[in-house]
Amino acid sequence: MTTSSEPTGSSRAPSPVLIAIPAYNEEQTIEAVVHAVRSVAPRFDVLVVDDGSKDATGATLRRLGVTTATHLCNLGYGRAVQTAIKYADRHGYEALITFDADGQHRAQDIGPLYEAFSAGTFDLLIGSRFVRTRQYDMEPLLQRTGMKLFSALIALLFRQRVYDTSSGLKVIPRRVFGRLMFRPFVDLHAEAIAYLLALGYRVGEHPITVDRRRHGQSMYTMLSAVAYPLKVSLLMVLGIIDARLMPRGSREH
Amino acid sequence: MSTETSVAVLVIGGALVAWIFNLVRQDRLYVGYGVIFGVAITTAAVVVGLPPILGAGAVLRAHIEGFIVGASAFVVLILVYTLSQVTLWSNRLTALTQELAIRQAEPPMGHDPAPAQRSEPPPAAGPFTESPRPRPPHSK
């Protein structure tokens, strides 16, 4: 009789990095996105957070055999990212890369983004559409106005310009998981950036290229045009107050 | 409305907004409710409270009495409390939904979880639970 303590599964070395793809009704794009991410980053693990999709997204993910965390109902983008952070924290990943499921991000940007993150000393690195060009003209009016507003607000509050506050492509290291897992956020964009900056963390941007959306709808609608900036602004202010109220020792990492 | 009542309106309105924003900060009231209450109370307090102070509230003065202000504040208070309870239940359901999703998502083969590195506190041993034992590698 022989015994062995060797694992019976794949002999692949454990990955320190998790790529998380929050998806809601993305049946048209999710397969191509997962294939693209797997092909450019075969060493990184991939997690798709299916945020209660009503279309065939879930069936597609099962067919692809990709690790999927399925919300029983739609919780929203911010909560989906928080699920990914909790998963990454629980399974010991050193960093989390968030990547949009709508096919607008280019998987080829993941490598350079992660290299820039590894070479730098950032606590949050944002894949930025505007840091190089500083041109918002390609964006629809509503989004453009919101992006400029939050970018200006962050510059005013922290004397640091963040050009792309609503990018879904980010590298989040383990040391800030705890800060982002349980707080209320709308979608972990401007309000999360402001909160981390207020806590003394370093936030950087790395240029990326984004394609135009070909399928589905943006999560930002006319209806949310008024409510969204108010909610994010309120959470930004409350986050800064919270950070200021925190004892000095527990504020920095 | 007298100047004293106007000042009371502004003070009550300010206190309500501060309380509501503090609930949002503690994640005990959904931020969307917080925005609605914040905007509504601030607008109402300014419209009702400021004109008499500025000496331009002749019409309002005749119609609005102090007890109406008090009753309105009470109604808002009850409403905020109710919505705060709704938010708490919603947060619990959200946490449960996330937990189910995470548990059901199997980590990829070859990935060894590292509970020692968690930033979350590990589950405590209770009367009906054993102390957490180290997981064998690659177990599901």
XYZ file of C-alpha atoms in Angstrom:
393
model
C 0.000 0.000 0.000
C 1.335 3.376 -0.873
C 0.366 6.667 0.598
C 1.058 10.028 -0.825
C 0.705 13.539 0.489
C 1.012 14.980 -2.997
C -1.973 16.923 -4.281
C -4.054 15.044 -6.771
C -5.204 18.124 -8.677
C -3.343 20.490 -10.908
C 0.361 20.925 -10.268
C 0.091 24.650 -11.011
C 1.719 26.894 -8.427
C -0.728 28.925 -6.368
C -1.314 32.384 -7.775
C -0.843 35.408 -5.545
C -3.173 37.482 -7.686
C -6.895 37.203 -8.311
C -8.596 38.850 -11.267
C -12.219 39.579 -10.368
C -14.834 40.251 -13.018
C -18.149 41.561 -11.648
C -20.859 40.700 -14.166
C -24.535 41.553 -14.420
C -26.432 40.494 -17.557
C -23.299 40.252 -19.695
C -24.133 37.136 -21.740
C -22.959 38.835 -24.932
C -19.465 39.642 -23.714
C -18.567 37.490 -20.723
C -17.184 34.537 -22.697
C -14.827 36.702 -24.761
C -13.756 38.621 -21.655
C -12.962 35.444 -19.687
C -11.043 33.951 -22.641
C -9.085 37.173 -23.130
C -8.193 37.455 -19.454
C -7.178 33.793 -19.230
C -5.008 34.045 -22.322
C -3.047 37.124 -21.232
C -2.768 36.228 -17.552
C -2.616 32.436 -17.328
C -0.757 32.568 -14.006
C -3.462 34.600 -12.284
C -6.643 33.079 -10.890
C -9.943 34.392 -12.235
C -13.159 34.890 -10.276
C -16.376 36.064 -11.882
C -18.938 37.550 -9.518
C -22.305 36.951 -11.152
C -24.390 39.691 -9.571
C -27.765 37.994 -9.941
C -27.847 38.035 -13.744
C -31.226 37.267 -15.309
C -29.865 36.344 -18.731
C -27.602 33.446 -19.756
C -24.488 34.806 -18.020
C -24.636 32.086 -15.326
C -25.036 29.281 -17.879
C -22.131 30.640 -19.917
C -19.906 30.763 -16.835
C -20.779 27.155 -15.905
C -19.910 26.068 -19.434
C -16.584 27.904 -19.268
C -15.739 26.268 -15.934
C -14.560 29.539 -14.455
C -14.696 30.046 -10.677
C -17.932 31.925 -10.061
C -19.439 33.529 -6.983
C -23.130 33.912 -7.693
C -25.279 36.434 -5.862
C -28.830 35.140 -5.466
C -30.096 38.625 -6.285
C -28.649 41.797 -7.748
C -26.684 43.689 -5.083
C -25.028 46.265 -7.301
C -21.521 46.784 -8.651
C -19.997 47.964 -5.358
C -21.242 44.945 -3.419
C -20.048 42.616 -6.197
C -16.544 44.061 -5.895
C -16.775 43.709 -2.104
C -17.664 40.023 -2.550
C -14.507 39.643 -4.648
C -12.433 41.413 -1.989
C -13.832 39.133 0.726
C -13.090 36.087 -1.429
C -9.536 37.286 -2.110
C -9.000 38.013 1.573
C -10.302 34.628 2.642
C -8.194 32.707 0.142
C -4.966 34.518 0.882
C -4.440 36.431 -2.356
C -1.858 39.194 -2.232
C -3.651 41.434 -4.700
C -6.939 41.761 -6.496
C -7.359 43.130 -9.992
C -10.885 44.212 -10.877
C -11.829 43.985 -14.540
C -15.127 44.957 -16.187
C -17.270 42.312 -17.878
C -18.697 44.582 -20.571
C -15.743 44.086 -22.927
C -14.533 47.686 -22.753
C -11.265 46.888 -20.988
C -8.399 45.360 -22.917
C -6.926 42.288 -21.277
C -3.496 43.270 -22.610
C -3.498 46.175 -20.148
C -3.505 43.812 -17.149
C 0.187 42.870 -17.480
C 1.611 46.416 -17.690
C -0.796 47.583 -14.978
C 0.311 44.860 -12.579
C 3.989 45.454 -13.427
C 3.550 49.152 -12.675
C 1.862 48.218 -9.417
C 4.659 45.813 -8.455
C 7.341 48.374 -9.305
C 5.654 51.216 -7.450
C 4.559 51.807 -3.909
C 0.857 52.307 -4.488
C -1.918 51.132 -2.212
C -4.403 51.427 -5.048
C -3.465 51.620 -8.716
C -6.167 52.700 -11.143
C -6.136 51.798 -14.827
C -6.842 55.287 -16.112
C -8.385 56.318 -19.419
C -7.497 59.957 -18.988
C -4.180 60.237 -17.164
C -2.244 60.379 -20.439
C -4.613 62.272 -22.743
C -6.549 64.263 -20.120
C -9.359 64.380 -22.659
C -12.859 63.469 -21.500
C -14.495 64.325 -24.840
C -15.160 60.711 -25.846
C -17.420 60.149 -22.841
C -21.175 60.897 -22.838
C -22.044 64.274 -21.309
C -23.450 62.927 -18.034
C -20.503 60.652 -17.296
C -18.056 63.340 -18.404
C -19.578 65.867 -16.007
C -19.518 63.387 -13.131
C -15.906 62.383 -13.789
C -14.758 66.000 -13.903
C -16.741 66.823 -10.756
C -15.262 64.004 -8.676
C -11.774 64.531 -10.056
C -11.981 68.218 -9.108
C -13.427 67.385 -5.692
C -10.592 64.970 -4.906
C -8.024 67.509 -6.139
C -9.599 70.145 -3.903
C -9.685 67.905 -0.831
C -6.364 66.097 -1.162
C -4.288 68.239 -3.540
C -3.863 65.178 -5.732
C -5.418 64.885 -9.146
C -7.055 61.549 -9.946
C -8.168 61.795 -13.565
C -10.220 58.612 -13.783
C -12.276 58.155 -10.637
C -14.732 55.683 -12.185
C -12.419 53.143 -13.784
C -13.352 49.511 -13.206
C -9.769 48.334 -13.779
C -7.872 48.611 -10.508
C -5.176 46.790 -8.569
C -6.071 46.484 -4.898
C -3.372 45.039 -2.623
C -4.113 42.890 0.390
C -3.173 45.646 2.854
C -6.281 47.671 1.950
C -8.767 44.762 1.732
C -9.859 45.345 5.328
C -10.562 49.018 4.631
C -12.859 48.269 1.699
C -14.676 45.079 2.670
C -17.319 46.329 5.064
C -17.846 50.058 4.508
C -20.854 51.322 2.578
C -19.805 52.289 -0.945
C -21.897 52.985 -4.009
C -19.497 51.347 -6.448
C -16.016 51.667 -4.910
C -14.971 54.454 -7.247
C -14.565 58.096 -6.162
C -15.819 57.492 -2.616
C -13.381 54.627 -2.047
C -10.507 56.631 -3.540
C -11.311 59.586 -1.250
C -11.548 57.295 1.786
C -8.164 55.677 1.101
C -6.526 59.054 0.439
C -7.992 60.384 3.697
C -6.474 57.395 5.510
C -3.055 58.251 4.078
C -2.824 55.526 1.459
C -1.169 56.202 -1.889
C -3.355 56.133 -4.970
C -1.869 56.149 -8.460
C -2.977 55.929 -12.076
C -1.584 53.963 -14.972
C -2.674 54.682 -18.555
C -4.925 52.133 -20.243
C -7.019 52.068 -23.401
C -10.744 51.441 -23.256
C -12.926 50.315 -26.162
C -16.446 51.507 -26.788
C -19.283 49.454 -25.292
C -20.817 47.229 -27.978
C -23.437 45.332 -25.990
C -25.655 45.948 -22.982
C -26.248 49.166 -21.116
C -24.118 51.343 -18.882
C -25.018 51.143 -15.192
C -25.200 54.946 -15.191
C -28.615 56.051 -16.417
C -30.481 59.357 -16.722
C -32.397 58.429 -13.584
C -29.221 58.121 -11.569
C -27.830 61.390 -12.944
C -29.048 63.336 -9.913
C -28.981 60.688 -7.206
C -25.565 59.196 -8.025
C -23.409 62.328 -7.542
C -25.272 63.173 -4.341
C -24.804 59.679 -2.914
C -21.124 59.532 -3.859
C -20.470 63.066 -2.578
C -22.163 62.270 0.736
C -20.152 59.060 1.132
C -16.948 60.928 0.233
C -17.558 63.506 2.953
C -18.588 60.878 5.518
C -15.578 58.728 4.610
C -13.240 61.658 5.186
C -14.910 62.441 8.534
C -14.576 58.768 9.509
C -10.904 58.726 8.553
C -10.271 61.902 10.550
C -12.082 60.478 13.587
C -9.933 57.343 13.493
C -7.085 57.207 16.030
C -3.821 58.184 14.367
C -2.183 54.800 14.926
C -4.925 52.824 13.204
C -5.253 55.283 10.336
C -2.118 54.436 8.396
C -1.259 50.937 7.319
C -44.131 82.078 12.656
C -42.085 83.810 15.285
C -38.346 84.180 15.120
C -38.030 81.748 18.035
C -39.979 79.079 16.141
C -37.864 79.672 13.047
C -34.705 79.173 15.027
C -36.238 76.008 16.500
C -37.032 74.753 12.973
C -33.454 75.310 11.860
C -32.020 73.680 14.983
C -34.341 70.643 14.767
C -33.672 70.339 11.034
C -29.921 70.553 11.574
C -30.029 67.961 14.353
C -32.101 65.580 12.205
C -29.710 65.907 9.257
C -26.701 65.322 11.528
C -28.378 62.218 13.021
C -29.297 60.879 9.568
C -25.801 61.395 8.170
C -24.322 59.696 11.203
C -26.590 56.680 10.556
C -25.358 56.599 6.943
C -21.756 56.814 8.162
C -22.326 53.778 10.388
C -23.981 51.884 7.506
C -27.240 51.826 9.453
C -29.158 53.831 6.869
C -28.909 53.342 3.111
C -27.116 56.273 1.524
C -29.986 56.836 -0.941
C -32.424 57.412 1.955
C -29.839 59.669 3.576
C -29.625 61.821 0.462
C -33.421 62.100 0.156
C -33.879 63.044 3.822
C -30.886 65.359 3.789
C -32.099 67.309 0.774
C -35.753 67.364 1.901
C -35.078 68.438 5.494
C -32.505 71.056 4.514
C -34.848 72.512 1.885
C -37.839 72.494 4.256
C -35.853 74.031 7.113
C -34.495 76.781 4.884
C -37.833 77.550 3.220
C -39.836 77.485 6.467
C -37.236 78.723 8.926
C -35.328 81.417 7.104
C -37.996 83.883 5.812
C -39.272 84.924 9.282
C -35.706 85.432 10.439
C -35.097 87.560 7.371
C -38.387 89.375 7.996
C -40.193 88.112 4.913
C -42.446 85.388 6.274
C -45.806 87.093 6.601
C -47.735 84.401 4.712
C -46.045 81.457 6.344
C -46.344 83.070 9.756
C -50.129 82.860 9.581
C -50.286 79.208 8.638
C -47.550 77.311 10.325
C -47.609 76.770 14.027
C -44.949 75.417 16.289
C -46.738 72.145 16.943
C -46.840 71.367 13.219
C -43.100 71.710 13.139
C -42.818 69.368 16.112
C -45.209 66.855 14.561
C -43.297 66.934 11.264
C -40.031 66.326 13.062
C -41.608 63.373 14.903
C -42.912 61.863 11.664
C -39.466 62.205 10.096
C -37.924 60.627 13.177
C -40.204 57.582 12.986
C -39.663 57.300 9.237
C -35.885 57.410 9.589
C -35.990 54.835 12.383
C -38.142 52.493 10.265
C -35.905 52.868 7.226
C -32.863 52.372 9.413
C -34.278 49.014 10.518
C -34.992 48.145 6.874
C -31.381 49.021 6.054
C -30.069 46.807 8.857
C -32.081 43.836 7.566
C -30.992 44.625 4.029
C -27.341 44.692 5.137
C -27.746 41.329 6.839
C -29.284 39.836 3.701
C -26.485 41.339 1.619
C -23.845 39.816 3.899
C -25.654 36.458 3.743
C -25.882 36.598 -0.063
C -22.177 37.417 -0.312
C -21.255 34.644 2.124
C -23.275 32.064 0.169
C -21.660 33.215 -3.078
C -18.146 32.982 -1.625
C -18.743 29.546 -0.093
C -20.225 28.192 -3.292
C -17.313 29.487 -5.400
C -14.655 26.823 -5.266
C -11.078 28.071 -5.334
C -9.080 26.932 -8.356
C -7.149 23.686 -8.014
C -3.667 24.326 -6.757
C -4.651 27.395 -4.776
C -3.931 26.854 -1.126
C -5.984 29.134 1.103
C -3.925 30.976 3.668
C -6.161 31.586 6.683
C -3.221 32.857 8.721
C -2.971 35.872 6.426
C -6.597 36.832 6.690
C -7.410 40.418 7.501
C -10.831 39.224 8.707
C -10.861 37.744 12.223
C -11.001 33.919 12.145
C -14.211 32.256 13.348
C -14.170 31.941 17.124
C -14.743 28.623 18.844
C -18.153 28.507 20.502
C -20.150 26.019 22.529
C -21.393 24.304 19.377
C -18.316 24.775 17.217
C -14.864 23.346 17.377
C -11.744 25.454 17.303
C -10.704 26.064 13.716
C -8.271 23.411 12.604
C -5.652 23.919 9.900
C -7.002 22.875 6.524
C -5.163 20.147 4.672
C -3.720 21.413 1.419
C -6.016 21.254 -1.618
C -8.999 20.083 0.387
C -12.425 21.329 -0.671
